[in-house]
PDB file of C-alpha atoms in Angstrom:
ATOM      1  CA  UNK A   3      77.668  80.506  86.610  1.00  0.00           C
ATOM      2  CA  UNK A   4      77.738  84.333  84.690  1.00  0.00           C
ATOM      3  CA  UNK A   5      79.071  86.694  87.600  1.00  0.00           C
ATOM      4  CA  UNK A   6      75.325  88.738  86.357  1.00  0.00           C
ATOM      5  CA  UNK A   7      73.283  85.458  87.814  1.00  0.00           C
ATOM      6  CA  UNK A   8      76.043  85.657  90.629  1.00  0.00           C
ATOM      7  CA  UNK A   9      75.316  89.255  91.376  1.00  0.00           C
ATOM      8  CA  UNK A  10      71.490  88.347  91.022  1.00  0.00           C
ATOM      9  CA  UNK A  11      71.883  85.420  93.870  1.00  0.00           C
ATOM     10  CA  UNK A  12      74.017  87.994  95.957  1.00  0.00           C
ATOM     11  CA  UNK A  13      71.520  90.486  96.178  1.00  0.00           C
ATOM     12  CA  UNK A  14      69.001  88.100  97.102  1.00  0.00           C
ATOM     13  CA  UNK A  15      71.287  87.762  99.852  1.00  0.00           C
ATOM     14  CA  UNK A  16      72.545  90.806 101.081  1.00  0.00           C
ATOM     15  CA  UNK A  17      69.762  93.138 100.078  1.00  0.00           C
ATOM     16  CA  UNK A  18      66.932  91.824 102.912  1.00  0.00           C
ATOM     17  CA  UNK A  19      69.380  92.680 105.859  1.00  0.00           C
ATOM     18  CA  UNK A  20      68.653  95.521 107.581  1.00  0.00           C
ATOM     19  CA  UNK A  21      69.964  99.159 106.630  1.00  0.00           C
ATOM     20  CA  UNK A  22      72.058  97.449 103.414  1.00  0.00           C
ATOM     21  CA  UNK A  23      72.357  99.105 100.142  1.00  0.00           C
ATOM     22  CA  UNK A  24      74.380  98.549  96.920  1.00  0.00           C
ATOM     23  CA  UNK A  25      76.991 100.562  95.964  1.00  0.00           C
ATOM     24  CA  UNK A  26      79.961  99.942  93.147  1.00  0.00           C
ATOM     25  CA  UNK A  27      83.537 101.053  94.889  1.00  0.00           C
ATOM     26  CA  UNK A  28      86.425 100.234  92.674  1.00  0.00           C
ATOM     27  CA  UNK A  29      84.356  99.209  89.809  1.00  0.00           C
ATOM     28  CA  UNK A  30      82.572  96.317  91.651  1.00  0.00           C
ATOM     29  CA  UNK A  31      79.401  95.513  92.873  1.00  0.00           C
ATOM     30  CA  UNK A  32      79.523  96.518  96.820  1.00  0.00           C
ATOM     31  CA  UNK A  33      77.152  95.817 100.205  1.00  0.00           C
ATOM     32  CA  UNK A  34      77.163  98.425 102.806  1.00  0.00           C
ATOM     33  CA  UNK A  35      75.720  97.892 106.179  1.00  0.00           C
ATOM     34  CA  UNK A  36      75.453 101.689 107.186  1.00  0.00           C
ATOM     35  CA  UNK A  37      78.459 102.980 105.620  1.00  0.00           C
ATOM     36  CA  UNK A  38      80.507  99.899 106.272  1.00  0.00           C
ATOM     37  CA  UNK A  39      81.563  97.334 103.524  1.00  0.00           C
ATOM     38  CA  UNK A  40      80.815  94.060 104.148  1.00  0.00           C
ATOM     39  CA  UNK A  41      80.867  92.025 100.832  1.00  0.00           C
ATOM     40  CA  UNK A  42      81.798  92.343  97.445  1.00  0.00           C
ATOM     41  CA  UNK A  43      82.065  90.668  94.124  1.00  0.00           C
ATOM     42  CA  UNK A  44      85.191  90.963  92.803  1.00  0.00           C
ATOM     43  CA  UNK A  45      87.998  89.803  90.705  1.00  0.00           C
ATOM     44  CA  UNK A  46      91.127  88.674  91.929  1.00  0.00           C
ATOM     45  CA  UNK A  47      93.908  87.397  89.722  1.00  0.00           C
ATOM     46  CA  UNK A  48      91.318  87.319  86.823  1.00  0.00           C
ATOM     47  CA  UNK A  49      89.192  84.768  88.662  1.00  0.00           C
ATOM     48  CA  UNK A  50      85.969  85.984  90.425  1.00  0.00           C
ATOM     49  CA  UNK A  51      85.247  85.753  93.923  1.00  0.00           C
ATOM     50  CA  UNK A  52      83.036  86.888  96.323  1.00  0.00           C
ATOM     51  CA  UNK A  53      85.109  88.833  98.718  1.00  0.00           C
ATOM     52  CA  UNK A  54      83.574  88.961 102.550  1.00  0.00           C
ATOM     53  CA  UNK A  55      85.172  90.143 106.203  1.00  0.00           C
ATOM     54  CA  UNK A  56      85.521  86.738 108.404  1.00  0.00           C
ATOM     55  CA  UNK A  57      86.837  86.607 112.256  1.00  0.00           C
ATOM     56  CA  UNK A  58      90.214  86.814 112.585  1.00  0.00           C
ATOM     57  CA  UNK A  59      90.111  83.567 114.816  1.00  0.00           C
ATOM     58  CA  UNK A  60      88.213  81.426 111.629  1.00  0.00           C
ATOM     59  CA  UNK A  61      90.604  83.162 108.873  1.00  0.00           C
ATOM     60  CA  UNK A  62      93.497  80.086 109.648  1.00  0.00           C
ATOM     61  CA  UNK A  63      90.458  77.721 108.832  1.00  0.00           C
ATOM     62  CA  UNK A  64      88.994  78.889 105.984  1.00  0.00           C
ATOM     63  CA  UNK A  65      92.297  79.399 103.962  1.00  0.00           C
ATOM     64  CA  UNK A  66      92.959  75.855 104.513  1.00  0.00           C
ATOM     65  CA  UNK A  67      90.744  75.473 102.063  1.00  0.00           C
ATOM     66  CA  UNK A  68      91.257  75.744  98.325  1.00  0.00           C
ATOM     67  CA  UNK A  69      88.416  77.587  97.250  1.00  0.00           C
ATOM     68  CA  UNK A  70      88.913  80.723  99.754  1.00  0.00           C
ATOM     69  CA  UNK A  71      91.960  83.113  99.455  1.00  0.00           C
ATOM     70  CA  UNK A  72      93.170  85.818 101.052  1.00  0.00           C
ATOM     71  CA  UNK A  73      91.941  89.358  99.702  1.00  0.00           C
ATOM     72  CA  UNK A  74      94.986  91.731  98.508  1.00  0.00           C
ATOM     73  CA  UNK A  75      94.949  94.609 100.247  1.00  0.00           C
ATOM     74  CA  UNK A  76      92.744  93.616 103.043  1.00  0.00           C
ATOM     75  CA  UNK A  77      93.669  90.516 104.164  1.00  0.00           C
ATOM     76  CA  UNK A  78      95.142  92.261 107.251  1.00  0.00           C
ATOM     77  CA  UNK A  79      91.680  93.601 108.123  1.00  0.00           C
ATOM     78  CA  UNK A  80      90.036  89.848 107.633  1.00  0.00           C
ATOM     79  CA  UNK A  81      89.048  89.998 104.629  1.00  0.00           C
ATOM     80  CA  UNK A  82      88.580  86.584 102.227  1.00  0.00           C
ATOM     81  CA  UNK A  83      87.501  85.605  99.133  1.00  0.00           C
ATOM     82  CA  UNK A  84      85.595  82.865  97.666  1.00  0.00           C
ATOM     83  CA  UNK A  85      86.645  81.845  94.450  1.00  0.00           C
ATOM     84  CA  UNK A  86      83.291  81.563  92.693  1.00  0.00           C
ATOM     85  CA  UNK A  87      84.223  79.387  89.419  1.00  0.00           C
ATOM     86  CA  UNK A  88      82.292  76.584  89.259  1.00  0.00           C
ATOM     87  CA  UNK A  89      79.409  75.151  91.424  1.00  0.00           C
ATOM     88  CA  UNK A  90      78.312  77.966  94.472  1.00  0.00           C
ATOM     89  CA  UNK A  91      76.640  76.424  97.935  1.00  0.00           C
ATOM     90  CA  UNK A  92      74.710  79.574  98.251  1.00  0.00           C
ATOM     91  CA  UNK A  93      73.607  78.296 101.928  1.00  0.00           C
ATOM     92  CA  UNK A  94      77.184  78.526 102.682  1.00  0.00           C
ATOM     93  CA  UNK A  95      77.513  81.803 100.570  1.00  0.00           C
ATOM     94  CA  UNK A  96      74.299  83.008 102.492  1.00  0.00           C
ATOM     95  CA  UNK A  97      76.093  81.625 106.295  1.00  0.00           C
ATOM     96  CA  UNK A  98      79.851  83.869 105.215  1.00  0.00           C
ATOM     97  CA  UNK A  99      78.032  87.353 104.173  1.00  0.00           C
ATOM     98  CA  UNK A 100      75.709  87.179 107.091  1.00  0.00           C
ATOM     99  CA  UNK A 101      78.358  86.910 109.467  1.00  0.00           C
ATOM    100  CA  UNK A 102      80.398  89.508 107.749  1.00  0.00           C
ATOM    101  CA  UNK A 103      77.217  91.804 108.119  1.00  0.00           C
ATOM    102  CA  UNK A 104      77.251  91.270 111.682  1.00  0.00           C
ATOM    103  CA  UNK A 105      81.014  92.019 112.550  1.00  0.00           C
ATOM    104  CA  UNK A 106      80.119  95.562 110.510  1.00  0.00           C
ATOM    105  CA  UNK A 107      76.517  96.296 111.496  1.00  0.00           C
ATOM    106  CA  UNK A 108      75.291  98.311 114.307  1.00  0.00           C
ATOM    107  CA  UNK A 109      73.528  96.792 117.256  1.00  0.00           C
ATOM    108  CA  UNK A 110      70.639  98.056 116.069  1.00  0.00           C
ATOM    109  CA  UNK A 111      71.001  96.732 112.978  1.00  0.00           C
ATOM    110  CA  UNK A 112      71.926  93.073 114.083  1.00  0.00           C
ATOM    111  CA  UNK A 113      68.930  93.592 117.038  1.00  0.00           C
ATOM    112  CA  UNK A 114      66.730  94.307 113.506  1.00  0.00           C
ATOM    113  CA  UNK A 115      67.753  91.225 111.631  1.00  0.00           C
ATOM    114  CA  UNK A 116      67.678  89.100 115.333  1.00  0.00           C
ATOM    115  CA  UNK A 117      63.772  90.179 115.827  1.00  0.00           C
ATOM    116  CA  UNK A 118      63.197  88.452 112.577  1.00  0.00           C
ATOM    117  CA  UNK A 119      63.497  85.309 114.242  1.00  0.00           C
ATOM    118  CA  UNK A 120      65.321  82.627 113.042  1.00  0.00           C
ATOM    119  CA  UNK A 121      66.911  82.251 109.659  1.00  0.00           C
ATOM    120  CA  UNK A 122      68.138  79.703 107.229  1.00  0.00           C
ATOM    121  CA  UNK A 123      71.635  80.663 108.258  1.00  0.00           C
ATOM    122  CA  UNK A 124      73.363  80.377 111.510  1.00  0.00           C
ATOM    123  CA  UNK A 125      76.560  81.729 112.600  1.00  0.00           C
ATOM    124  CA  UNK A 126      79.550  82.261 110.806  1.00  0.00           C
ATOM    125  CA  UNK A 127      81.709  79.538 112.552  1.00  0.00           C
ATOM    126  CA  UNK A 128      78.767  77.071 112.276  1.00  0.00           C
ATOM    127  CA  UNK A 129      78.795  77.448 108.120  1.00  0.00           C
ATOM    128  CA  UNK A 130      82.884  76.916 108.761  1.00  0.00           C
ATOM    129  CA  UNK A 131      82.377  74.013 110.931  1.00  0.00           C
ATOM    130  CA  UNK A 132      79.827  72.318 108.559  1.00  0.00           C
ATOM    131  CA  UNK A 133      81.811  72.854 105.399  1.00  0.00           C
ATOM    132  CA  UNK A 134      84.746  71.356 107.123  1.00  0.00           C
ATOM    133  CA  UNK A 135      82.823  68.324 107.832  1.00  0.00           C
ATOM    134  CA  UNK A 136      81.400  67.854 104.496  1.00  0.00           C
ATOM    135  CA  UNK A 137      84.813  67.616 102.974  1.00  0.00           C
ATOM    136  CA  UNK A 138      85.911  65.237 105.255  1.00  0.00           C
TER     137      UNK A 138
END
């Protein structure tokens, strides 16, 4: 997939939660919740990613897997990235940028994006759990 179709599917994602805009920081395409990043696609080693904060308690679990690397400079902080060569499970994509929003957002942003009801996303460690047991 062209990283301009990726950026098209990743504002269709990030650009409906509450209080986000789009900025470009370091010459990349970057979501703010407030004045907080919370995802951005990058380029990392020449490859593209999406780049995304994740728990610190999940980080162990996602690296296990292939497709997700550590960010440079961040990684401390919990930030990952998702190598995004080849086929993209956007659900998943949708599950990991959500829950980055919400370890960023303000409670009254998360309270905003809760009153919406339910979404096609759950939480973070759920879209962890159920990739896990897909590749199984």
């Amino acid at each position: 997939m062209k990283e301009s179709s990726v950026l098209a599917r990743l504002r269709k994602v990030c650009l409906p939660l509450p209080e986000v805009r789009e900025t470009v920081k370091w010459g990349h395409p970057t979501f703010e919740a407030g004045k907080k990043i919370f995802a951005v696609l990058d380029r990392y080693d020449g490859r593209p990613c999406i780049a995304f904060r994740a728990p610190l308690e999940t980080l162990d679990e996602l690296l296990a897997d292939e497709r997700f690397t550590e960010a440079p400079y961040a990684a401390r902080f919990g930030w990952v990235c998702l190598n995004i060569e080849g086929s993209i499970d956007w659900v998943e994509v949708e599950r990991l940028v959500q829950g980055s929003y919400r370890l960023v957002a303000l409670k009254r942003m998360i309270a905003a994006l809760d009153d919406r009801g339910p979404s096609a996303t759950d939480s973070f460690a759920g879209a962890v759990k159920r990739k896990r047991r897909t590749r199984a």
